[in-house]
Short mmCIF file of C-alpha atoms and ligand atoms in Angstrom, two decimals:
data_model
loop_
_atom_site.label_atom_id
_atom_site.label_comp_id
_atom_site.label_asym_id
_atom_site.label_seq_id
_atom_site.Cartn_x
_atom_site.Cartn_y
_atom_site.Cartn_z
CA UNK P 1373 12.15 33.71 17.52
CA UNK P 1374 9.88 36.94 17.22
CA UNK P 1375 6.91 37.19 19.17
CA UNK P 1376 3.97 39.45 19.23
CA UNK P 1377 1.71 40.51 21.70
CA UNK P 1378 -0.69 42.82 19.85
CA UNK P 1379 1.24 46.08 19.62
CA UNK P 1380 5.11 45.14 19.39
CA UNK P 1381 7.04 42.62 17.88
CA UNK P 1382 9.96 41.25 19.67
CA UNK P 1383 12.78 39.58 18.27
CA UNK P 1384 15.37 37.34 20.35
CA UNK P 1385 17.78 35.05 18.05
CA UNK P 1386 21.52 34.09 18.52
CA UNK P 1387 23.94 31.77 16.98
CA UNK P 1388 23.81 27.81 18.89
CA UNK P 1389 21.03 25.12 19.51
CA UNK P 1390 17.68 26.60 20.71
CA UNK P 1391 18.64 25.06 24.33
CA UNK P 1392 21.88 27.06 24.53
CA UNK P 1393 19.69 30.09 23.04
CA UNK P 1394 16.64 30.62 25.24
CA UNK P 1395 16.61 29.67 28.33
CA UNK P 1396 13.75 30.01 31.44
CA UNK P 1397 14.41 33.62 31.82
CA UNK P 1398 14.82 34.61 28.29
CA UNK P 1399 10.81 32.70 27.25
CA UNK P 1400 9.42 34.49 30.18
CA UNK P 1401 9.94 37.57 28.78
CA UNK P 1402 8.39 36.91 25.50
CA UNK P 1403 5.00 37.49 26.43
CA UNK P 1404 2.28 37.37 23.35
CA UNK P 1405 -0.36 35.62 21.20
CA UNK P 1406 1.23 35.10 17.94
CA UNK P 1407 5.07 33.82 17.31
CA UNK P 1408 7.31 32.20 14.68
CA UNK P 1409 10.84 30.83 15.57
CA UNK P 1410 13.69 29.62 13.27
CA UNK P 1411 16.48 27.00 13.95
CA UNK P 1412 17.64 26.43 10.34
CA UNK P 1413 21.50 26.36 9.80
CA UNK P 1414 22.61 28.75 7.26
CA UNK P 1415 22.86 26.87 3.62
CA UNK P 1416 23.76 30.56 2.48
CA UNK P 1417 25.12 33.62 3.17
CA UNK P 1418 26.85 34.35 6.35
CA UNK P 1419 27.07 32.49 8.90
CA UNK P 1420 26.91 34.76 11.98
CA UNK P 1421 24.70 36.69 13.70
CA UNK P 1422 23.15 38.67 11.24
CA UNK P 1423 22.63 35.20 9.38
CA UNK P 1424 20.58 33.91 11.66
CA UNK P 1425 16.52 34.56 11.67
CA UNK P 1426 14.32 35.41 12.17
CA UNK P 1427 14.79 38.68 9.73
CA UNK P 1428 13.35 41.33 11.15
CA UNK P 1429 11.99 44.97 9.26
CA UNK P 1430 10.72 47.72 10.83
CA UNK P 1431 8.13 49.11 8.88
CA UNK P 1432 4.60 49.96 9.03
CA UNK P 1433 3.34 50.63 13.08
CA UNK P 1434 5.54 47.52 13.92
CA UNK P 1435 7.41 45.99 11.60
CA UNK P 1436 7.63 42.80 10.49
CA UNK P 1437 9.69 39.37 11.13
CA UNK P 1438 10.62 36.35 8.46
CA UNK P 1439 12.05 33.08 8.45
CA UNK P 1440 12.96 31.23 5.55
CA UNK P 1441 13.39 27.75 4.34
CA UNK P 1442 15.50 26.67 1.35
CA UNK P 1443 17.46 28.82 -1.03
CA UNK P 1444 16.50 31.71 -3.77
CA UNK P 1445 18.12 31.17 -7.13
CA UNK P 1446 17.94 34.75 -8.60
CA UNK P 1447 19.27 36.67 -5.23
CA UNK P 1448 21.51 39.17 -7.11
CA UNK P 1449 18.86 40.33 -9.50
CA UNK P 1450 16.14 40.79 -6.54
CA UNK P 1451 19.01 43.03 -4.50
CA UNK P 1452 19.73 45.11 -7.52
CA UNK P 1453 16.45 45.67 -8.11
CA UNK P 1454 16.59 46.98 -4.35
CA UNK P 1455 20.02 48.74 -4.47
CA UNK P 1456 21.54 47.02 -2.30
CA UNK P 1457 25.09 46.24 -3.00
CA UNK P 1458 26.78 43.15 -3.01
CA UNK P 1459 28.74 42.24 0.09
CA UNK P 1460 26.15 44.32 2.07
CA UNK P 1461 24.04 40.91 2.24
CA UNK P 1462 23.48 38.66 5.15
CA UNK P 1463 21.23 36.41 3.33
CA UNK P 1464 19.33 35.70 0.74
CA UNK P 1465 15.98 36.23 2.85
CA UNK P 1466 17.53 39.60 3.67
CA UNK P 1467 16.89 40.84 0.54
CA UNK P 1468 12.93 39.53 0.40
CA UNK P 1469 12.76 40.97 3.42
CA UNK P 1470 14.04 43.80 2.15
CA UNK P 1471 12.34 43.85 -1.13
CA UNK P 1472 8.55 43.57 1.01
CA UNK P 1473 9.43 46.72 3.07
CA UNK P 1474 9.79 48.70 -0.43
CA UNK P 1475 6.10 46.97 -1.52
CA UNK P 1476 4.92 48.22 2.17
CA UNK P 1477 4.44 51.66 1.18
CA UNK P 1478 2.14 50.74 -1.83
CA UNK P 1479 0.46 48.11 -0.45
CA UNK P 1480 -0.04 49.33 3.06
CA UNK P 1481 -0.30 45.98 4.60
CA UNK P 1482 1.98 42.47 4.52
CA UNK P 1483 -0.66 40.46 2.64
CA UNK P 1484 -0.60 42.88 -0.11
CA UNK P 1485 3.45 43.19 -0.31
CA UNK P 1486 3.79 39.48 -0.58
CA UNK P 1487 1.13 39.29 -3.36
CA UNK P 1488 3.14 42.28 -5.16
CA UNK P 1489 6.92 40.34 -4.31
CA UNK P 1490 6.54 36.43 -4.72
CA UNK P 1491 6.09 36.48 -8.55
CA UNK P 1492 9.69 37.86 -8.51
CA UNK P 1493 11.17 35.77 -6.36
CA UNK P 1494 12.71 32.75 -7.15
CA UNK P 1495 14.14 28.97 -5.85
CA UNK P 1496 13.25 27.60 -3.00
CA UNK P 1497 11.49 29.54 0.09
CA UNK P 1498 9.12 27.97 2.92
CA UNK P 1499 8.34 31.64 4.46
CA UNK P 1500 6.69 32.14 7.69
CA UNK P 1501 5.97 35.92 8.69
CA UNK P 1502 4.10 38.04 11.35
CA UNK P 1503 3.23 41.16 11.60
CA UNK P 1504 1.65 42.15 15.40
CA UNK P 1505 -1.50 41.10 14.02
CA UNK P 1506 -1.37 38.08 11.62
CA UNK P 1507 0.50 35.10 10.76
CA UNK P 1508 1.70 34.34 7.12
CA UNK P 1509 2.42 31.07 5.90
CA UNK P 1510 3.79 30.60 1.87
CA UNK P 1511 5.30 28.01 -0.60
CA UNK P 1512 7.26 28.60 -3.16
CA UNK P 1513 5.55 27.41 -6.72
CA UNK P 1514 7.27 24.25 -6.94
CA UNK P 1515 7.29 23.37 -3.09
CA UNK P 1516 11.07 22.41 -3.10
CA UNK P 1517 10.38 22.68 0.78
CA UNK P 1518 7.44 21.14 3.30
CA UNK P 1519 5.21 23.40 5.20
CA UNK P 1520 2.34 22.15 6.69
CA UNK P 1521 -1.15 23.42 8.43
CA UNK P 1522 -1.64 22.46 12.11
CA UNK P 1523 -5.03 23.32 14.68
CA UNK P 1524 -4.84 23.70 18.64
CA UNK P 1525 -8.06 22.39 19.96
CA UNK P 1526 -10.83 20.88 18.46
CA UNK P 1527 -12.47 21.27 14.78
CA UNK P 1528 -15.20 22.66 15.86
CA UNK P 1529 -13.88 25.25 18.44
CA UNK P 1530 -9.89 25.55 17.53
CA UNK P 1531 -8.35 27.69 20.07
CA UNK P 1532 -5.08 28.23 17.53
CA UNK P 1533 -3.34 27.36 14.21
CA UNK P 1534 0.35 26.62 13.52
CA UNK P 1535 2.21 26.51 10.81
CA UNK P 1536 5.50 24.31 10.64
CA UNK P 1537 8.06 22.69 8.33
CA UNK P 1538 7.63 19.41 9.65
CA UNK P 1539 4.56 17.50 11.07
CA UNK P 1540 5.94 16.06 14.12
CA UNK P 1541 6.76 19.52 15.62
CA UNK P 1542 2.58 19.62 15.59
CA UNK P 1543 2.12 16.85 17.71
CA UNK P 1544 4.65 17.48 20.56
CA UNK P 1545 2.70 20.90 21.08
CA UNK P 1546 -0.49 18.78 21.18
CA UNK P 1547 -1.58 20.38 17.79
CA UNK P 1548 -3.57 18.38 15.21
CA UNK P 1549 -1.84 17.87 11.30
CA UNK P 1550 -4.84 19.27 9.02
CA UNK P 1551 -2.87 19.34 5.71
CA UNK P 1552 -0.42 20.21 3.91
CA UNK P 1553 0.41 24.49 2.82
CA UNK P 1554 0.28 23.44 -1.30
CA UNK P 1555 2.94 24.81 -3.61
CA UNK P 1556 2.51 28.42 -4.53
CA UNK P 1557 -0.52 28.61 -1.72
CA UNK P 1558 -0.15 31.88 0.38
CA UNK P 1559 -2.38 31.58 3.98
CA UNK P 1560 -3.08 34.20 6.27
CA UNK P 1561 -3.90 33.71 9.76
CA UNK P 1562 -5.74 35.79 12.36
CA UNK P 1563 -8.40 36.52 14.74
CA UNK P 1564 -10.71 35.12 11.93
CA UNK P 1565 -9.23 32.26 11.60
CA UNK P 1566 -7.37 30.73 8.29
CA UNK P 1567 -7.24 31.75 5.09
CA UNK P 1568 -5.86 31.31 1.19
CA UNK P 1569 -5.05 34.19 -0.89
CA UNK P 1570 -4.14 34.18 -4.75
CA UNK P 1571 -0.50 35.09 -5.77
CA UNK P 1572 -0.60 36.04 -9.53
CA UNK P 1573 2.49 33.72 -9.92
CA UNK P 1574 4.33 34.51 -13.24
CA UNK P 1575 4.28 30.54 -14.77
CA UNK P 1576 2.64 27.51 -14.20
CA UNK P 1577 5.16 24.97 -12.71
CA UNK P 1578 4.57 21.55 -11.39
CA UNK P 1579 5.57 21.01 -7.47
CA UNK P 1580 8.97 19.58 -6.96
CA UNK P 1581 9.14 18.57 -3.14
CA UNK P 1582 13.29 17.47 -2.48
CA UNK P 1583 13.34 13.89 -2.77
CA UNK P 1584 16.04 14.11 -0.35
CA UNK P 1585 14.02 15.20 2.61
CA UNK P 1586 12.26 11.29 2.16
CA UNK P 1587 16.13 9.87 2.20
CA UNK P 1588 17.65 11.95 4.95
CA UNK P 1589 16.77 15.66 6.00
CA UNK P 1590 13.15 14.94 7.44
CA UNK P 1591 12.56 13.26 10.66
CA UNK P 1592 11.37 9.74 10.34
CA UNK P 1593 8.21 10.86 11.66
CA UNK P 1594 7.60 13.33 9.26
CA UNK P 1595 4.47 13.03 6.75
CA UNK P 1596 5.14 14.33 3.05
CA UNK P 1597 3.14 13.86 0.41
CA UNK P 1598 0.90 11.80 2.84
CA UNK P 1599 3.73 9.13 3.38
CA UNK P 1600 5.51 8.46 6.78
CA UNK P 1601 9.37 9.21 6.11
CA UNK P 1602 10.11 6.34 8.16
CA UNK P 1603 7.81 3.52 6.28
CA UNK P 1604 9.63 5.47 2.94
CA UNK P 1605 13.18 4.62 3.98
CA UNK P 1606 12.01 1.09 4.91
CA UNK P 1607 10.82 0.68 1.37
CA UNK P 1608 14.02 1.85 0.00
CA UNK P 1609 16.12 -0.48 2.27
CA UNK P 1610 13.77 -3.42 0.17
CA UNK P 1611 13.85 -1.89 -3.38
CA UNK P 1612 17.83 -1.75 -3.13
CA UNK P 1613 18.05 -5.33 -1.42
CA UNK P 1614 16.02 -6.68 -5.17
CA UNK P 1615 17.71 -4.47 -6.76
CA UNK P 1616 21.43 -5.20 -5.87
CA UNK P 1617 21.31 -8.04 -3.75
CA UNK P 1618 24.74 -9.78 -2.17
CA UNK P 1619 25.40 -13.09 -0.14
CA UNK P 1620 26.08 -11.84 3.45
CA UNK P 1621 25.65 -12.41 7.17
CA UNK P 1622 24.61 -9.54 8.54
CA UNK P 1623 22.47 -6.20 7.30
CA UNK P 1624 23.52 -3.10 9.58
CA UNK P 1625 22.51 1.26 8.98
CA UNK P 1626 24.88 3.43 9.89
CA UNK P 1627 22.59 5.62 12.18
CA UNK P 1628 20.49 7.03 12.08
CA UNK P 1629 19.33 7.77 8.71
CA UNK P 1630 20.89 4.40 7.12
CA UNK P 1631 18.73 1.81 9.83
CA UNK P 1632 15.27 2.23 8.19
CA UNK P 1633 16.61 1.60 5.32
CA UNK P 1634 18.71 -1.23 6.83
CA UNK P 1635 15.81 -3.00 8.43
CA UNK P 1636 14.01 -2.86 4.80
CA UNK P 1637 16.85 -4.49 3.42
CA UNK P 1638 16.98 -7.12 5.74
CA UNK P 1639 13.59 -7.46 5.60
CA UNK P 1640 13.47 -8.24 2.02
CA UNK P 1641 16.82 -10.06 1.51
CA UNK P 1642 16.37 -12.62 4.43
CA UNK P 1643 19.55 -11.61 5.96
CA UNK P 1644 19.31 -11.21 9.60
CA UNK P 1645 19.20 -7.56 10.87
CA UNK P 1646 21.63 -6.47 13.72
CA UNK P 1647 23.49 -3.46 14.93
CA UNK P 1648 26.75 -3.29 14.40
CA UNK P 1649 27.85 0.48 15.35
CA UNK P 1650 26.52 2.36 18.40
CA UNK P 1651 26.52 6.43 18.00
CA UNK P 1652 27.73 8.20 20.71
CA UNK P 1653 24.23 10.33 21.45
CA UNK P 1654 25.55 12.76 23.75
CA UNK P 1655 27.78 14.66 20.86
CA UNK P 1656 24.72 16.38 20.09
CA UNK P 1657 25.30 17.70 16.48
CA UNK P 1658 28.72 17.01 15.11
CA UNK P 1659 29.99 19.72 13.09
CA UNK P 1660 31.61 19.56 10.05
CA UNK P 1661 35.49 19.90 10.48
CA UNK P 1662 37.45 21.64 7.76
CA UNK P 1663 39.66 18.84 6.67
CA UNK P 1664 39.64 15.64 5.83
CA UNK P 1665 41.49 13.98 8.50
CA UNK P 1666 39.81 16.18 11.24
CA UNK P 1667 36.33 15.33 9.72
CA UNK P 1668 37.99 10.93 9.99
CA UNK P 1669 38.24 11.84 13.58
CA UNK P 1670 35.08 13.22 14.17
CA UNK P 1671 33.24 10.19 12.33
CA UNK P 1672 35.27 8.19 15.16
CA UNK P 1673 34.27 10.19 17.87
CA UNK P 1674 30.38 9.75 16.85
CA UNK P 1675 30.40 6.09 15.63
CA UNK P 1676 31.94 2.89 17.43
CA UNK P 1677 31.38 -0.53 16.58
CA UNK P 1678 30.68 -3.77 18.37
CA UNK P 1679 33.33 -6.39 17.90
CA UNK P 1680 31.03 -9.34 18.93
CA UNK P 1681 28.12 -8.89 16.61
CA UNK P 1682 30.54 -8.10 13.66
CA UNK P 1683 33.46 -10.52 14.24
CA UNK P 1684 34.10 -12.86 11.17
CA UNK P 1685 30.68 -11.65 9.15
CA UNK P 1686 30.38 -10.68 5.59
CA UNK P 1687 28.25 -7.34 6.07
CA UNK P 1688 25.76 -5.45 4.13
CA UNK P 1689 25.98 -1.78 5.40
CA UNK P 1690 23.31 0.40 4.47
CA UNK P 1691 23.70 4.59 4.70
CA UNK P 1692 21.65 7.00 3.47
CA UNK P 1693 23.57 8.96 1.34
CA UNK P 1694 27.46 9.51 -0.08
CA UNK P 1695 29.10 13.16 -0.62
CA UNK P 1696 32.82 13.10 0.06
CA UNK P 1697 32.55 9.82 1.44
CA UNK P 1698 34.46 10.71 4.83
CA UNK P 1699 32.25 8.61 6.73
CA UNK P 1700 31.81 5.84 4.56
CA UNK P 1701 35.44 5.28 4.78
CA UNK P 1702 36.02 5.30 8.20
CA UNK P 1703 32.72 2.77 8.87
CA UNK P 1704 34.57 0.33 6.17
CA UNK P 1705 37.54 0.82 7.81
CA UNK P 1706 36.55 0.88 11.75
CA UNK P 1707 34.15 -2.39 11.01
CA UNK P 1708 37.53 -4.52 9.28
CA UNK P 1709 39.45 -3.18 12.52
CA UNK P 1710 36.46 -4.92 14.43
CA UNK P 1711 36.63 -8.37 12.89
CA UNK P 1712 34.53 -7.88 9.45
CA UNK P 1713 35.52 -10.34 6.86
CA UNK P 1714 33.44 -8.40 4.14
CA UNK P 1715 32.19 -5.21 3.88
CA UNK P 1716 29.54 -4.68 1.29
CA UNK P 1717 28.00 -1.05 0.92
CA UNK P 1718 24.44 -0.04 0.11
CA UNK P 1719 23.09 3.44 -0.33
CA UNK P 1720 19.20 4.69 -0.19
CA UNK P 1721 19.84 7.60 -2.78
CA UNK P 1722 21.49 7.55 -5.45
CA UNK P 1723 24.90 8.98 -6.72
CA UNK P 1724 24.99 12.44 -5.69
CA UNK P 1725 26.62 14.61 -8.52
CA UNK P 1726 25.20 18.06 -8.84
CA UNK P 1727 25.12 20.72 -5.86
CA UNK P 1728 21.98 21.71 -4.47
CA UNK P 1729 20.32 25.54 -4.57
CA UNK P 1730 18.02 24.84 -2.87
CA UNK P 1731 18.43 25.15 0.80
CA UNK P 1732 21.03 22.23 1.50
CA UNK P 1733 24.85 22.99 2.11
CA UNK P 1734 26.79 20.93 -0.56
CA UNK P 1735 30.62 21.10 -1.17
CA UNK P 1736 31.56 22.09 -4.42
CA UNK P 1737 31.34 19.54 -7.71
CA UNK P 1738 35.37 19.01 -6.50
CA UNK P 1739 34.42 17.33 -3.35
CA UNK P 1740 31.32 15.48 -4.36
CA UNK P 1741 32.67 12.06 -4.75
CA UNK P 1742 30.53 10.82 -7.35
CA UNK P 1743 31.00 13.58 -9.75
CA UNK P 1744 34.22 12.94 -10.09
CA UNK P 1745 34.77 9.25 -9.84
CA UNK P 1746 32.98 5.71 -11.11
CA UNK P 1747 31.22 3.31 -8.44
CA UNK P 1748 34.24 1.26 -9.16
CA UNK P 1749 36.64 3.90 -8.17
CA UNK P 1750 34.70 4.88 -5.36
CA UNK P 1751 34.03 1.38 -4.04
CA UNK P 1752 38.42 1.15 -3.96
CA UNK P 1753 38.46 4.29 -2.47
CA UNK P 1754 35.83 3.67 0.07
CA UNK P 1755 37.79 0.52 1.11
CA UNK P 1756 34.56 -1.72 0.34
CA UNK P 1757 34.10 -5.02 -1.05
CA UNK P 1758 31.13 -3.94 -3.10
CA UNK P 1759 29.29 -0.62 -3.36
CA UNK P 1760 25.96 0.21 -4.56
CA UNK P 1761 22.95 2.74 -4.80
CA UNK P 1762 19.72 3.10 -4.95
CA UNK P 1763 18.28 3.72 -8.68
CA UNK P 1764 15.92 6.95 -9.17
CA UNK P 1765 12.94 5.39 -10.25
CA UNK P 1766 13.45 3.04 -7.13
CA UNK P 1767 13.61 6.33 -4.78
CA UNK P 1768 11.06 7.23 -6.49
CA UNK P 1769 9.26 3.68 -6.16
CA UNK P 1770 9.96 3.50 -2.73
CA UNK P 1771 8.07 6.74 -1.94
CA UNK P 1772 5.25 5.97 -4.06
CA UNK P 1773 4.42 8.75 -6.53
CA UNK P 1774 1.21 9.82 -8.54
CA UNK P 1775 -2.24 10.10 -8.31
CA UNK P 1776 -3.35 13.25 -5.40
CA UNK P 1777 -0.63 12.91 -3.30
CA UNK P 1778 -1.58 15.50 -0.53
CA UNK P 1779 -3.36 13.87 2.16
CA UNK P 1780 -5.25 15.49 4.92
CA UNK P 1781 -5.96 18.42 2.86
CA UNK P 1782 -9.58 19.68 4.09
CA UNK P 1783 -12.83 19.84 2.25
CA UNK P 1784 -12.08 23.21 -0.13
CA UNK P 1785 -13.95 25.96 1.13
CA UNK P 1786 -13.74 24.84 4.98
CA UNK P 1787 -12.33 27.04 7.32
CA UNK P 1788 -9.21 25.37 7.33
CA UNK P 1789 -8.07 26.20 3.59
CA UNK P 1790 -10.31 28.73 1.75
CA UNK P 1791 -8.50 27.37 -0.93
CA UNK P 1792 -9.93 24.89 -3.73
CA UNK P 1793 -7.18 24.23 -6.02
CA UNK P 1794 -3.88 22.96 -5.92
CA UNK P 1795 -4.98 19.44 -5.35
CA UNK P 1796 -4.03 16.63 -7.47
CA UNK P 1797 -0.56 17.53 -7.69
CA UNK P 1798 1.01 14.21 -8.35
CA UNK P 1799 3.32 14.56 -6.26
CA UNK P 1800 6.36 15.72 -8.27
CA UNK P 1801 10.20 15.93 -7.16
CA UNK P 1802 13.26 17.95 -7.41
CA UNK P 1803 15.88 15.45 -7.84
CA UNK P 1804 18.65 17.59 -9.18
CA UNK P 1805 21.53 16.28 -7.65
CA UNK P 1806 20.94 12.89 -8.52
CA UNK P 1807 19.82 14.23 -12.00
CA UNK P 1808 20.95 17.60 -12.70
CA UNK P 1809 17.68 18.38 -13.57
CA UNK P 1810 17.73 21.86 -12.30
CA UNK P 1811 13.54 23.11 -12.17
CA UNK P 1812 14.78 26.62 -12.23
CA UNK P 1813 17.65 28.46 -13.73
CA UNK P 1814 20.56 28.10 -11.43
CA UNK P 1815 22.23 31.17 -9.52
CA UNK P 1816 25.85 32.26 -10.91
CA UNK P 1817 26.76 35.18 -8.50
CA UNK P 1818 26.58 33.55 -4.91
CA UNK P 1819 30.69 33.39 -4.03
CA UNK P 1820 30.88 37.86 -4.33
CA UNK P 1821 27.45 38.29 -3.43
CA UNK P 1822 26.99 37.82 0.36
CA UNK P 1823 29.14 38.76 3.30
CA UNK P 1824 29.87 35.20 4.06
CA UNK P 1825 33.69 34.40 4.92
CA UNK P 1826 35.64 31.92 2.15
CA UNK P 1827 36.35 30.06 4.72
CA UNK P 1828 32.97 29.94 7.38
CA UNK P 1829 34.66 28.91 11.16
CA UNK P 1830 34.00 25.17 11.68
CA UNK P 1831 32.00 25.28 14.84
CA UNK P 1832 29.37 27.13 12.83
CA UNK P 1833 29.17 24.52 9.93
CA UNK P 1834 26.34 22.26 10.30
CA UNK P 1835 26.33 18.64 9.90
CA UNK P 1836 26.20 17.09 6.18
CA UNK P 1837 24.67 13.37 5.47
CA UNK P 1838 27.41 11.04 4.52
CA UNK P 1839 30.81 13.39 4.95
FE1 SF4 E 2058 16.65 18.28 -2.67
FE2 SF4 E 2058 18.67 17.56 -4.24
FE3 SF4 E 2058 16.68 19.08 -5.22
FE4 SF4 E 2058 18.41 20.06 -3.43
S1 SF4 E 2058 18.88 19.40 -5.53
S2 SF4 E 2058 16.18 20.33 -3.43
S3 SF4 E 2058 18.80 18.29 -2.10
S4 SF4 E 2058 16.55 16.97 -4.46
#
């Protein structure tokens, strides 16, 4: 995290979860009025030390620090543009970072650097900055990924703003949601309070917030697009139960992201709803093993299931999501080994066939099992009785689309936006990997460009729905 406390901005960041990182005696020494932290795994570039953010560039009186959400698509045009070479990368917020310190000089100040760099930039990118002064808060044009407003204290008399990617990190700091940042919004926040200021983006472009944060990546508490995540995956546990229904005893999620989901299906199907594996909570995050039989293991080690409630039932198994189908197969297999006399499996998103560049870590086309194979194949290979997902337009059902999708968004021209447009947005998606309906041009120089190893040391590698 980088903190400031009027005159110097500190920076303290290492590789591990934030409890391993900062400790008592490491917080007390970051002393300040203004911060931003970072706890994203790296989707791209290295990951190591100089991976991890925030970024931090010393220019100006103090410098400046950066942390990034999602993925830029045109990386290796943006470094050229900034000589620097290729293999001299961390990341690809390295190189914004990178490219604002060269606008610095011109612009004198952050605000103006930004306005001069984002219409270059592009992909995905949730930025927060800070300068010793001010905070920064942007979306990319399309919104690929959430940012949202929050207020310390009361309307009248708030004693602080944050900004975060998720609203439920707002309310455990006692912080009160007051809207969503809107695609291609820049705000600025001070001493004055908040503020919106115009980027001369180059196009027009409709938002595209990842449909797959609804299925899987956001918390179930999370509000997008006004929705509760949770009440979303509920929805798509009922769409998929009309949609491909099956005679069974039992409806079960493999947790945690499959038992919203799970509980909609039963919900909507009449089957009773019970819980048939048990996740080992104190593995923390399970990292993704290098091979196949080593990731089996680790699905073991996380998930166990409970003879007695599965024992002679025909089951409906709902998950959120299949990639290589690593865990699939061992739930199919570990529930038979229990006593299940069928094993029927049902997925809230749909076939996923085209990588992401957008801030999520896929395996290559090779590994993603639905690229490669039909539902028929992969039900056989998946060791299931009957397999199938979710459609897009029920994803898309499920969520509930149109109309002005943004709630909470303040009156325009109160303090907390200074900004009057953006609303109305219908509340588009990216759904490219269900689709391959790529919003932007895709990047084709990622393997050469960054300093990332071909082979990135398992205990770094963060977890991946469904592998
Ligand atoms: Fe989300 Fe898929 Fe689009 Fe990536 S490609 S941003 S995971 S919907």
């Amino acid at each position: 995290m980088a903190v400031s406390d009027g005159d110097t901005v500190t920076v303290v960041k290492d590789m591990g979860l934030v409890a391993t990182v900062f400790d008592e005696r490491k917080l007390s020494g970051l002393q300040g009025h203004l911060a931003i932290g970072h706890t994203r795994y790296s989707t791209h570039g290295a990951s190591d030390w100089d991976g991890a953010q925030p970024v931090y560039k010393p220019v100006g009186r103090a410098g400046f620090a950066l942390g990034h959400n999602g993925n830029l698509t045109n990386t290796a045009e943006l470094a050229e543009k900034v000589g620097m070479l290729p293999g001299s990368i961390a990341t690809d917020s390295d190189v914004v970072a990178e490219l604002l310190a060269h606008a610095f000089p011109e612009t004198g100040e952050l605000a103006g650097a930004l306005q001069a760099v984002l219409p270059i930039v592009e992909g995905a990118f949730s930025f927060v900055l800070m300068n010793t002064q001010k905070l920064f808060g942007v979306r990319d044009p399309y919104g690929f990924r959430p940012l949202c407003l929050g207020r310390l204290g009361p309307e009248d008399a708030p004693e602080g703003w944050v900004l975060a990617s998720e609203t439920p990190a707002l309310s455990v700091i006692g912080a009160t949601f007051v809207r969503e940042i809107d695609p291609g919004e820049l705000v600025v926040i001070d001493g004055d309070g908040v503020r919106s200021l115009q980027i001369p983006w180059l196009k027009e472009v409709s938002p595209r917030l990842c449909i797959f944060e609804f299925a899987y990546i956001a918390r179930p508490d999370s509000k997008l697009y006004g929705r509760e995540v949770h009440e979303t995956r509920c929805r798509m546990g009922e769409l998929l139960a009309r949609q491909s229904p099956v005679e069974a005893d039992l409806v079960m999620g493999v947790p945690e992201s499959g038992v919203p989901a799970a509980e909609g299906f039963a919900r909507a199907s009449g089957i009773p709803y019970g819980q048939g594996l048990v996740k080992n909570r104190y593995i923390g995050r399970t990292f993704i093993a290098p091979d196949p039989q080593t990731r089996g293991d680790a699905v073991r080690r996380k998930l166990n299931p409970l003879p007695e409630t599965v024992t002679g039932k025909r089951l409906v198994v709902v998950d959120d999501s299949i990639v290589r189908g690593t865990t699939q197969r061992s739930v199919v297999r570990m529930l038979r080994e229990a006593g299940a006399t069928e094993v029927h499996l049902r997925i809230s998103s749909p076939p996923w066939r085209w990588p992401c560049f957008y801030g999520i870590d896929t395996p290559s086309t090779d590994e993603l099992l639905a690229a490669n194979h039909s539902i028929e194949e992969i039900t056989e290979i998946l060791g299931a009785d009957s397999l199938a997902y979710i459609s897009v337009e029920n994803l898309k059902a499920a969520i509930g689309v149109g109309g002005d999708a943004v709630s909470g968004r303040a009156a325009p021209g109160s303090a907390a936006t200074g900004r009057s447009t953006g609303a109305g947005h219908g509340g588009g998606f990216c759904d490219a990997c269900f689709t391959g309906d790529y919003p932007t041009s895709t990047p084709t120089s990622t393997p050469v460009l960054f300093t990332r190893p071909e082979e990135p040391p398992a205990e770094y590698q963060a977890q991946f729905p469904g592998v």
